[in-house]
Tab-separated table of N, CA and C in Angstrom:
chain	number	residue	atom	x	y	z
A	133	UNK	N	90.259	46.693	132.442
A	133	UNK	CA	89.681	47.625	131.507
A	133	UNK	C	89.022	46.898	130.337
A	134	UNK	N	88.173	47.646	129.717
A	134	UNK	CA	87.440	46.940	128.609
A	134	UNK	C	88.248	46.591	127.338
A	135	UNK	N	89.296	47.665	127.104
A	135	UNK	CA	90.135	47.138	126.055
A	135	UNK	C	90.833	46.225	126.153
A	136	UNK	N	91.674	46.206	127.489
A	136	UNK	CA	92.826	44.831	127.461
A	136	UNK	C	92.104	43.670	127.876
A	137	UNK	N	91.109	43.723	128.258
A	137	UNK	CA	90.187	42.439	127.999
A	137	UNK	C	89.682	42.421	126.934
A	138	UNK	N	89.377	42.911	125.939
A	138	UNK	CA	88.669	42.406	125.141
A	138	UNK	C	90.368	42.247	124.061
A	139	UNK	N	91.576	42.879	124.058
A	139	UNK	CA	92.603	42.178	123.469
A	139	UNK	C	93.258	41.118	123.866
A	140	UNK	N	93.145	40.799	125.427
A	140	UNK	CA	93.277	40.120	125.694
A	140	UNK	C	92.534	38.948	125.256
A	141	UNK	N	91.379	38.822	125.603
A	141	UNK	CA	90.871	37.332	125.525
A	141	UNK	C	90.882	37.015	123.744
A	142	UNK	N	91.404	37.670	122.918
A	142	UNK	CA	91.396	37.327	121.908
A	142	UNK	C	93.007	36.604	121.516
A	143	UNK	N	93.936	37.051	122.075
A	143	UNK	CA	94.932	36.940	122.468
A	143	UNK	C	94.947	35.336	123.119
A	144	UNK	N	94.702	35.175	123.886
A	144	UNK	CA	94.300	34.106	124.386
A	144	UNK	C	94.073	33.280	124.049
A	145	UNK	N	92.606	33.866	123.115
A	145	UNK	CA	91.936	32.428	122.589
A	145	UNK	C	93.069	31.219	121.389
A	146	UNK	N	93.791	32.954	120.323
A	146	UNK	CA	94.400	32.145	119.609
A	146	UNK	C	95.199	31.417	119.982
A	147	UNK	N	96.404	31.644	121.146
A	147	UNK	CA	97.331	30.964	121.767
A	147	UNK	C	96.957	29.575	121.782
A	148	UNK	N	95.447	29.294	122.842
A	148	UNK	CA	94.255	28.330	123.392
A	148	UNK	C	93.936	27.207	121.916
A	149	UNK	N	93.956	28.033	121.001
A	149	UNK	CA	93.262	27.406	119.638
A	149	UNK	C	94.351	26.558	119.297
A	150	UNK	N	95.567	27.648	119.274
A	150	UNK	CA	96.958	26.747	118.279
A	150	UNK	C	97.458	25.678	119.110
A	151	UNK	N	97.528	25.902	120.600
A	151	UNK	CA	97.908	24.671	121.392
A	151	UNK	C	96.830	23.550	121.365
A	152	UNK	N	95.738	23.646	121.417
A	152	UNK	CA	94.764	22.445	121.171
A	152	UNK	C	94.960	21.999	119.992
A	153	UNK	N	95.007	22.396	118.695
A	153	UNK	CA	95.518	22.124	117.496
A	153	UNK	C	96.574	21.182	117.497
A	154	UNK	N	97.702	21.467	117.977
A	154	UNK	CA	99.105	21.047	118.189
A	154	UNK	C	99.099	19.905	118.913
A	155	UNK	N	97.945	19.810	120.008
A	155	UNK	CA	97.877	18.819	120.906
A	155	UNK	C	97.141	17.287	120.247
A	156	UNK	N	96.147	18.000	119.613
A	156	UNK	CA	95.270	17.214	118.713
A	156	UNK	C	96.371	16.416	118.024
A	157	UNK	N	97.164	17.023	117.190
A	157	UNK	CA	97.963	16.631	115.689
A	157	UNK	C	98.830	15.579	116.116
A	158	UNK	N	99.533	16.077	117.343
A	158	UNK	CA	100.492	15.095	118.502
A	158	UNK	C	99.985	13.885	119.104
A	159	UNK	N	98.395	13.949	118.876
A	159	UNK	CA	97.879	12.825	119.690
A	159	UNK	C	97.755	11.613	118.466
A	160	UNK	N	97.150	12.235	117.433
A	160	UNK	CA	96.752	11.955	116.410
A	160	UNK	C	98.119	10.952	115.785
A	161	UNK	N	98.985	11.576	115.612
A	161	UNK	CA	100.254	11.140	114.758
A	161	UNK	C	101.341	10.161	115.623
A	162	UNK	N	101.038	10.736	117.112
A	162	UNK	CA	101.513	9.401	117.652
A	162	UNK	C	100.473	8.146	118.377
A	163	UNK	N	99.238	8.667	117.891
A	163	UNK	CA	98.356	7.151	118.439
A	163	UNK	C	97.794	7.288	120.111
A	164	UNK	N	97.862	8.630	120.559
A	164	UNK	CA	97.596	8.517	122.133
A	164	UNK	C	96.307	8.734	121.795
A	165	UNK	N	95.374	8.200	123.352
A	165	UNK	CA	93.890	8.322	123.635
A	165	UNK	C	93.833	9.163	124.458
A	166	UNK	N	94.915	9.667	125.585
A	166	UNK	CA	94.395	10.640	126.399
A	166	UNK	C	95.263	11.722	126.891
A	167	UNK	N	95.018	12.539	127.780
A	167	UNK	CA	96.122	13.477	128.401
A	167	UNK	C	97.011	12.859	128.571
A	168	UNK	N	96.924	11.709	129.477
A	168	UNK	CA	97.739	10.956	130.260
A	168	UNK	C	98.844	10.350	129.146
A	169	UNK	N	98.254	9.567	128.189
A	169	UNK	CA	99.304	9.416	126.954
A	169	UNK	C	100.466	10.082	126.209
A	170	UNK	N	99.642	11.990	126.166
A	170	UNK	CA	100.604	12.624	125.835
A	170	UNK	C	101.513	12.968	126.688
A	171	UNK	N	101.460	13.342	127.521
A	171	UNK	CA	102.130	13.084	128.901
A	171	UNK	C	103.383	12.384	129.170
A	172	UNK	N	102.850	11.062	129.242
A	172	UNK	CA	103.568	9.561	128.951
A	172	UNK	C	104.619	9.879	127.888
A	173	UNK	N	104.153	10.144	126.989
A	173	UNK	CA	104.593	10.442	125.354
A	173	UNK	C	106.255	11.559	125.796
A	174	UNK	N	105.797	12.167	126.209
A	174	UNK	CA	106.768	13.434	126.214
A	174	UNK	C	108.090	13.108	127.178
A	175	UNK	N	107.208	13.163	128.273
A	175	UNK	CA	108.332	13.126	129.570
A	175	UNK	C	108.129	11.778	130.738
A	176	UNK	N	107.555	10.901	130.227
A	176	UNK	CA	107.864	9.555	131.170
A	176	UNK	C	106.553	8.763	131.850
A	177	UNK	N	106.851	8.196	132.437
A	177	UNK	CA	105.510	7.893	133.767
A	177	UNK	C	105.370	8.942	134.734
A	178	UNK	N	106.366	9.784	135.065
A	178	UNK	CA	106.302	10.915	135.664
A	178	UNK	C	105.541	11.936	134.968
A	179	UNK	N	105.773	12.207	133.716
A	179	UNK	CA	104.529	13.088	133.060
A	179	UNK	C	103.221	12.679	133.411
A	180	UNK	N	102.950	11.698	132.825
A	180	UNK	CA	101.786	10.694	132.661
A	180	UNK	C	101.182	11.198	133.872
A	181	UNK	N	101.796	11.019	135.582
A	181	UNK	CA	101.006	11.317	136.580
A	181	UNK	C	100.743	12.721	136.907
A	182	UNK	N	101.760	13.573	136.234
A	182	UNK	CA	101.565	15.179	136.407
A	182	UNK	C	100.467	15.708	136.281
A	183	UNK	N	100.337	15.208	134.498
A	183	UNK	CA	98.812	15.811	133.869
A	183	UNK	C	98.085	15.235	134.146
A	184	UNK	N	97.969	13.851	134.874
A	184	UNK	CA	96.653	13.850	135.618
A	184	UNK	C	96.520	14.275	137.048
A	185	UNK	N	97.180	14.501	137.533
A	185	UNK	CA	96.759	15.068	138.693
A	185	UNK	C	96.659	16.839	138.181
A	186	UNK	N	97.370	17.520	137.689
A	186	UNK	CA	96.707	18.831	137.209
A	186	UNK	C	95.471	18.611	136.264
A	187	UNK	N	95.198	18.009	135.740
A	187	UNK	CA	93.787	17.614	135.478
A	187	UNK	C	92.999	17.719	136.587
A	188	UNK	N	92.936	16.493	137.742
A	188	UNK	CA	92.040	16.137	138.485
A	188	UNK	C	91.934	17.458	139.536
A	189	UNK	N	93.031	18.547	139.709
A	189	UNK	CA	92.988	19.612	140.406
A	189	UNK	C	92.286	20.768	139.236
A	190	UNK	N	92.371	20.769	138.373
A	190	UNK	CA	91.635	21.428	137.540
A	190	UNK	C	90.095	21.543	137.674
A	191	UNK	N	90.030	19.950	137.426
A	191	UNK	CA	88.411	19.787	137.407
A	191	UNK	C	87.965	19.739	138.849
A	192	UNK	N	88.209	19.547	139.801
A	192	UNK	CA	87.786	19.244	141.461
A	192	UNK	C	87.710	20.805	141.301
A	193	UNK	N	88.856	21.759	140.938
A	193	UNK	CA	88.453	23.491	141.213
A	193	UNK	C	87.330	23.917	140.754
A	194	UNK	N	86.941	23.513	139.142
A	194	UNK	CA	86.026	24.161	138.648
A	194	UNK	C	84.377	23.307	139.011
A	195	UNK	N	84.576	21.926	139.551
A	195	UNK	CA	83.529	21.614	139.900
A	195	UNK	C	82.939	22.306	141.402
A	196	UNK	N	84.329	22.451	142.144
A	196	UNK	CA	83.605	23.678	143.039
A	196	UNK	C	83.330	24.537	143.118
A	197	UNK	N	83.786	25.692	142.430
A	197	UNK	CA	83.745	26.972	141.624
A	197	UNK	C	81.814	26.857	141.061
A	198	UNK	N	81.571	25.681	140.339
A	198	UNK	CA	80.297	25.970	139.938
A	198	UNK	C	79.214	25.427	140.923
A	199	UNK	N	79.596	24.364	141.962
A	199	UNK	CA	78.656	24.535	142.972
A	199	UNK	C	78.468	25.520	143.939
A	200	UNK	N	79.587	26.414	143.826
A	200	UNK	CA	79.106	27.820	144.670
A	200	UNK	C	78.801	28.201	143.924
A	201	UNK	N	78.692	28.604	142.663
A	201	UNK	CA	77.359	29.354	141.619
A	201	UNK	C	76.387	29.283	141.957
A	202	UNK	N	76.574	27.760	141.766
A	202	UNK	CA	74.601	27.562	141.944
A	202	UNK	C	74.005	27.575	143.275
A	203	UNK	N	74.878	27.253	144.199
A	203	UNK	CA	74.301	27.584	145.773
A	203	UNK	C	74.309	28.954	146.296
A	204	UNK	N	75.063	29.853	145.623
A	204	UNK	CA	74.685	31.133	145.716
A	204	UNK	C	74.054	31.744	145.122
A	205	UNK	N	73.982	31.500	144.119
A	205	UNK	CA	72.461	31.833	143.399
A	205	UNK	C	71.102	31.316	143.811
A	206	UNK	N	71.073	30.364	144.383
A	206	UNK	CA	69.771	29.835	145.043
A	206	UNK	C	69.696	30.342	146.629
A	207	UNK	N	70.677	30.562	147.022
A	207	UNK	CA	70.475	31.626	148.073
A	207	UNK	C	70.092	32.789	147.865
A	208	UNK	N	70.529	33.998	146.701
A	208	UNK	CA	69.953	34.791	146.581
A	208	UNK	C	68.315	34.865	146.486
A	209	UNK	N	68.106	33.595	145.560
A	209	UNK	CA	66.474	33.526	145.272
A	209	UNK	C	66.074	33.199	146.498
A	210	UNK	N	66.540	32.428	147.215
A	210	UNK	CA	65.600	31.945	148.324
A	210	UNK	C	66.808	32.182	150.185
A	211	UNK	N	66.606	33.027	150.177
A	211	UNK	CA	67.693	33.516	151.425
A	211	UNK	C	67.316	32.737	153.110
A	212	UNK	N	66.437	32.071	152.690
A	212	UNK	CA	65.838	31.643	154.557
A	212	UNK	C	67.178	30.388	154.209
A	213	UNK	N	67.314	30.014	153.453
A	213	UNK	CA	67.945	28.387	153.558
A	213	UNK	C	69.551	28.945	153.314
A	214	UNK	N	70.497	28.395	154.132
A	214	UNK	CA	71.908	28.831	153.758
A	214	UNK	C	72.336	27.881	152.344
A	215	UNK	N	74.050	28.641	152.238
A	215	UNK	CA	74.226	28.131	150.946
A	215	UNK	C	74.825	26.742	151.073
A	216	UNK	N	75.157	26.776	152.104
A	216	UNK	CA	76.156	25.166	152.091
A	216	UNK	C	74.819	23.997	151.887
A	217	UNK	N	73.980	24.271	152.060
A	217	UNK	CA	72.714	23.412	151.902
A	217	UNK	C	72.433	23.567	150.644
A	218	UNK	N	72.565	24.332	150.026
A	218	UNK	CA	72.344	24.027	148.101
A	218	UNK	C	73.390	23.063	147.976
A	219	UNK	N	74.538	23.756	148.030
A	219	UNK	CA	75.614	23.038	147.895
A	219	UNK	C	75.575	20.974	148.233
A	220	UNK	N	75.376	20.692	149.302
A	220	UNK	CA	74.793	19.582	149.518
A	220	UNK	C	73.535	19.107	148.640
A	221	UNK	N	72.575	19.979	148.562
A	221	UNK	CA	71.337	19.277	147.690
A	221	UNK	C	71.965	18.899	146.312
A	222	UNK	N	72.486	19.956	145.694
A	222	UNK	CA	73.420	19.482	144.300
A	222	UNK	C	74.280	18.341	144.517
A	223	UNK	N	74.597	17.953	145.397
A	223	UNK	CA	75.889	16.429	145.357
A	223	UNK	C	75.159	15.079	144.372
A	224	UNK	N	73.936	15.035	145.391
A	224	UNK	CA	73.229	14.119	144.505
A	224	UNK	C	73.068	13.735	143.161
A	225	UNK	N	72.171	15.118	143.071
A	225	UNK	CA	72.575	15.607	141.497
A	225	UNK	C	74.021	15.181	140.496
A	226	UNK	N	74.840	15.869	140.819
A	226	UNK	CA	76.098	15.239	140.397
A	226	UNK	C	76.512	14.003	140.081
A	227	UNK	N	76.638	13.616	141.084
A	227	UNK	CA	77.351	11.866	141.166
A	227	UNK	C	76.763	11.085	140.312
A	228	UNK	N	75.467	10.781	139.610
A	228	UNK	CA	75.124	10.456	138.607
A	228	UNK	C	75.999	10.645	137.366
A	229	UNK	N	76.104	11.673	137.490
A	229	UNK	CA	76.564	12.578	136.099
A	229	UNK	C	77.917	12.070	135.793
A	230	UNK	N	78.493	11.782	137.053
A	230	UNK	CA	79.992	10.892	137.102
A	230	UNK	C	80.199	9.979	136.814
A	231	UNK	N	78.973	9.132	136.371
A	231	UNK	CA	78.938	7.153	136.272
A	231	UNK	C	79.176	7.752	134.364
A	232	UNK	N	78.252	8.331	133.867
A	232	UNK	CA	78.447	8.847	132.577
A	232	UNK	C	79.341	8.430	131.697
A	233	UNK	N	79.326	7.124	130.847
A	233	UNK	CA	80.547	7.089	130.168
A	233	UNK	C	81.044	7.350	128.348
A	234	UNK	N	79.302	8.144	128.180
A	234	UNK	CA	79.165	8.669	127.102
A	234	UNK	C	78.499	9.577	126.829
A	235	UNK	N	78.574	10.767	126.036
A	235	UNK	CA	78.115	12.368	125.981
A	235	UNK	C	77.285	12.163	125.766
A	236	UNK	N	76.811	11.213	124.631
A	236	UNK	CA	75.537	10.564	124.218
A	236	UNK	C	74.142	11.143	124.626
A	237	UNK	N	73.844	10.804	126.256
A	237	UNK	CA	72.750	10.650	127.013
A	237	UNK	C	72.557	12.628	127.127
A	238	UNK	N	73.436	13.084	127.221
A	238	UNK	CA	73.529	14.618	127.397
A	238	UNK	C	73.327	15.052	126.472
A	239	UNK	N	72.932	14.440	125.461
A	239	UNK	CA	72.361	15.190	123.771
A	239	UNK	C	71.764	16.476	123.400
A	240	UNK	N	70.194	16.045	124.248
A	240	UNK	CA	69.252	16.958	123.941
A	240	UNK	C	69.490	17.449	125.103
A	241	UNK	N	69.503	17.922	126.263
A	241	UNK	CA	70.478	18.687	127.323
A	241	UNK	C	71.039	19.516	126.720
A	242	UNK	N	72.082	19.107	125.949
A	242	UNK	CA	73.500	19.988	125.129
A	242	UNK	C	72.963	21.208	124.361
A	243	UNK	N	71.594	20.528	123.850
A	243	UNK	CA	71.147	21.468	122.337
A	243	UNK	C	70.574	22.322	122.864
A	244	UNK	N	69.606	21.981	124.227
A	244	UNK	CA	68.891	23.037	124.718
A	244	UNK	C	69.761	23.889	125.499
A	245	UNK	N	71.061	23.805	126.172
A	245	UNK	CA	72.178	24.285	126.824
A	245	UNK	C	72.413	25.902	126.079
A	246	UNK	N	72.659	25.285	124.623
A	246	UNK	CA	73.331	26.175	123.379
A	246	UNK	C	72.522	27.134	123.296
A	247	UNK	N	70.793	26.518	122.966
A	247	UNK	CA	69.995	27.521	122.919
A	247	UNK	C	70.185	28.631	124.016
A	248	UNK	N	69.531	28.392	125.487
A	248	UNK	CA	69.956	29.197	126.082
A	248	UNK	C	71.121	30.267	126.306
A	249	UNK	N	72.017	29.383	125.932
A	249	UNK	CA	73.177	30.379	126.323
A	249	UNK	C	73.482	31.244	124.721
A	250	UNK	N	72.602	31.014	123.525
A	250	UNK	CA	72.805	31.974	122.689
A	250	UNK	C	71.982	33.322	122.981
A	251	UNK	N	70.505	32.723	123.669
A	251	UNK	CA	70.132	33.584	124.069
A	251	UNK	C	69.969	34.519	124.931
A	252	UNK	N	71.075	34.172	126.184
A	252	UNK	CA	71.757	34.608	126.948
A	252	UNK	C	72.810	35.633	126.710
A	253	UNK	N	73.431	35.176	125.686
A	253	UNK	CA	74.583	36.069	124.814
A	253	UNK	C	74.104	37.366	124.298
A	254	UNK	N	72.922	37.108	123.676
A	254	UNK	CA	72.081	38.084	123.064
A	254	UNK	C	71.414	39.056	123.650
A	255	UNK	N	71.133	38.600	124.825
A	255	UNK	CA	70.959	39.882	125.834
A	255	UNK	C	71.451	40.470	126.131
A	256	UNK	N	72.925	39.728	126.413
A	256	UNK	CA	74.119	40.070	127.229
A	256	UNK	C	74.751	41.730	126.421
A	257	UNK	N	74.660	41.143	125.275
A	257	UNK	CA	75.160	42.092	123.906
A	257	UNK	C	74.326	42.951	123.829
A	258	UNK	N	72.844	43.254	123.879
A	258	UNK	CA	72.051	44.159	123.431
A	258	UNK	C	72.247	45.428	124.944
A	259	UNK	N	72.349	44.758	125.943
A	259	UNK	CA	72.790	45.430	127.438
A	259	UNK	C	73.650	45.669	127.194
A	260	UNK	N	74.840	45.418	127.099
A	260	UNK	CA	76.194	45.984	127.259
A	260	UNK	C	76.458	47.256	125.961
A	261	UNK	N	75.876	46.831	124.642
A	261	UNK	CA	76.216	47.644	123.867
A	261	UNK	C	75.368	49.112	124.371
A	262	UNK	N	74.237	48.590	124.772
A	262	UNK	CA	73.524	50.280	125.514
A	262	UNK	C	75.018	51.174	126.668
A	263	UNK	N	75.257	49.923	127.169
A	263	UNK	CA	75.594	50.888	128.545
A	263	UNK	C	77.148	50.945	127.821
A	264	UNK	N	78.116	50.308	127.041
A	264	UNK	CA	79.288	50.952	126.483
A	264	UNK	C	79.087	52.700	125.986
A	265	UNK	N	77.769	52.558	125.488
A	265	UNK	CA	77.932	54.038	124.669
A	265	UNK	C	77.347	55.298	125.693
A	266	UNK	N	77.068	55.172	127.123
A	266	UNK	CA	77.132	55.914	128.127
A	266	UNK	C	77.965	55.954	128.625
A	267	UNK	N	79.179	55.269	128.588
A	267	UNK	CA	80.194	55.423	129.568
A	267	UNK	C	81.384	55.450	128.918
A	268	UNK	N	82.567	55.941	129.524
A	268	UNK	CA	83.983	56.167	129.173
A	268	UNK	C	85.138	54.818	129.847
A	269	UNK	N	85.411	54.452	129.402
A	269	UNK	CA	86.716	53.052	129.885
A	269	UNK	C	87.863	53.129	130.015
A	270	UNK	N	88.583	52.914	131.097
A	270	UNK	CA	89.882	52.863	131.200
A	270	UNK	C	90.561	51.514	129.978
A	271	UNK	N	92.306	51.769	130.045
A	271	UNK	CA	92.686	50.654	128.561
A	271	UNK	C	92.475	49.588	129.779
A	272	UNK	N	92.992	49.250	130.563
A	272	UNK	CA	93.742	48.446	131.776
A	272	UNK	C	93.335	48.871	133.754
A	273	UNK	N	92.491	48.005	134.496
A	273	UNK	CA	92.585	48.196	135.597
A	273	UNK	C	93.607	47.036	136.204
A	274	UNK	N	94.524	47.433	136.924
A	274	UNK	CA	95.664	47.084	137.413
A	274	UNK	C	95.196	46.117	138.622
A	275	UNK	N	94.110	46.871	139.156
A	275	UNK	CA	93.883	46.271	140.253
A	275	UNK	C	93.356	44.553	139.927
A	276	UNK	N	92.021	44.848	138.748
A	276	UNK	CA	91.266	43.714	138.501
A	276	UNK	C	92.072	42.720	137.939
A	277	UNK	N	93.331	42.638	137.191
A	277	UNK	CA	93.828	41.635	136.208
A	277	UNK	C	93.680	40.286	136.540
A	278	UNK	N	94.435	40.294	138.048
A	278	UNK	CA	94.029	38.901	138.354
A	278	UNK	C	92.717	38.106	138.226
A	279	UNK	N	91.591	38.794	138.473
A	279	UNK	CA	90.013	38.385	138.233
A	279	UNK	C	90.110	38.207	137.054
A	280	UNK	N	91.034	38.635	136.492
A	280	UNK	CA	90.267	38.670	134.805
A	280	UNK	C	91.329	37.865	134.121
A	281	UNK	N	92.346	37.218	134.524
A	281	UNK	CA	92.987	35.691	134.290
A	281	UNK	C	91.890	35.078	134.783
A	282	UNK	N	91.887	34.604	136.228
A	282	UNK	CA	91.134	33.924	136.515
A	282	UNK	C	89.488	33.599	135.804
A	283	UNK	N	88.740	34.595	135.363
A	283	UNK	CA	87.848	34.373	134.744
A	283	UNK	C	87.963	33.673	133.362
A	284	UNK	N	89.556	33.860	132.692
A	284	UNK	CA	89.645	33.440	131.593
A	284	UNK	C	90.117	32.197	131.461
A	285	UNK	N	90.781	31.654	132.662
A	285	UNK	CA	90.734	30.120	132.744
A	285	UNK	C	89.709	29.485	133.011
A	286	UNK	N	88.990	29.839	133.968
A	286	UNK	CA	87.435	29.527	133.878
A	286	UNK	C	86.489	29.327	132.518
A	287	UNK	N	86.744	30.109	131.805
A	287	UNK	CA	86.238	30.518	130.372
A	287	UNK	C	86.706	29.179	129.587
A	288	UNK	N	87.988	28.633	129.694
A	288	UNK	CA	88.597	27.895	129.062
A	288	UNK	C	88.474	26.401	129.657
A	289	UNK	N	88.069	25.810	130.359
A	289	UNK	CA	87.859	24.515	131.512
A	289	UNK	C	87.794	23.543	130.575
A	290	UNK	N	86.943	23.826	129.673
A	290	UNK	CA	86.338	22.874	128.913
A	290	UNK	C	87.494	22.074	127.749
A	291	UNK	N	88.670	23.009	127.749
A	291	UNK	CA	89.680	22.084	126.611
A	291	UNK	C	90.215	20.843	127.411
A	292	UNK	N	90.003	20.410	128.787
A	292	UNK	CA	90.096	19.282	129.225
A	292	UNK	C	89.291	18.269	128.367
A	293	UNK	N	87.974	18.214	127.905
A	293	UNK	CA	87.851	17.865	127.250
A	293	UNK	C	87.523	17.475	125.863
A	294	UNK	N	89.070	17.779	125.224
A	294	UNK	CA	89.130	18.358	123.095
A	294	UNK	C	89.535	16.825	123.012
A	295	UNK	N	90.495	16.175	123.888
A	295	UNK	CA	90.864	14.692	123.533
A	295	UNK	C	90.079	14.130	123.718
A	296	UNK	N	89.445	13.688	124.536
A	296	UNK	CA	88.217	12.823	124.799
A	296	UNK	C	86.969	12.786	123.997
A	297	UNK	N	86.615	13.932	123.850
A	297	UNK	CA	85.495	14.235	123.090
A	297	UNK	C	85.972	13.658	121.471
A	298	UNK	N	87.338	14.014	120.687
A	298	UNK	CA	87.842	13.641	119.514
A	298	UNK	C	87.924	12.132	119.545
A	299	UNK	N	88.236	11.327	120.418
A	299	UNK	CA	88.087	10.289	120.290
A	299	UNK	C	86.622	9.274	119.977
């Protein structure tokens, strides 16, 4: 429903905010550089390998998650060619992006990224606020919740990297 998502993800976010905070302050005050440190830090060499492997399952999910985006979206535009073949044309693409050992080069990329997606937002908002005031909303669909965790970890991918980037 539109309400418990929209209390929800606010809900969320702060939870999202105060633990990155906390994580930051912890890294900060005891001298770690990475997940893996705090990790280390807490609960052993056994930590240490936990959070990186839920890391590396994190990111392997959402890096596939967004190559079926984009290969299904380029199937829609162009339907003669299947999707597993976007999917493949993007690898290339990628693996570059993996040698990467500084945000640096992704600069002006980044800025033009923002642009878009403010102006993306802005549509998003001028549409939705039309069609909220035609229609009536349930608080909660029972059925959808799970989609709508899932979308909100999705939403969130990116605090993998708050340490790295702070460093």
């Amino acid at each position: 429903g539109l309400y418990f998502g929209i209390i929800g993800i606010l809900i969320l976010s702060f939870i999202s905010c105060y633990c990155v905070d906390n994580l930051v302050v912890c890294k900060a005050s005891l001298s770690l550089h990475s997940y893996s440190d705090v990790g280390r830090s807490a609960f052993g060499k056994k930590g240490g390998i936990f959070v990186d492997v839920v890391i590396l399952t994190c990111q392997l999910g959402f890096v596939c998650a967004y190559q079926m985006i984009i290969g299904t979206t380029l199937h829609e535009l162009y339907p003669a060619i299947h999707t597993g073949f976007y999917i493949l044309m993007i690898v290339p693409l990628l693996i570059p992006l993996t040698w990467l050992r500084s945000f640096k080069a992704l600069e002006p990329v980044s800025i033009m990224t923002l642009i878009v997606f403010a102006v993306g937002c802005t549509v998003i908002f001028i549409y939705g606020f039309q069609v909220i005031e035609s229609r009536s909303y349930e608080f909660i669909h029972l059925d959808t919740v799970p989609l709508y965790f899932g979308t909100i970890v999705f939403a969130f991918e990116g605090i993998n990297l708050m340490v790295p980037i702070q460093d």
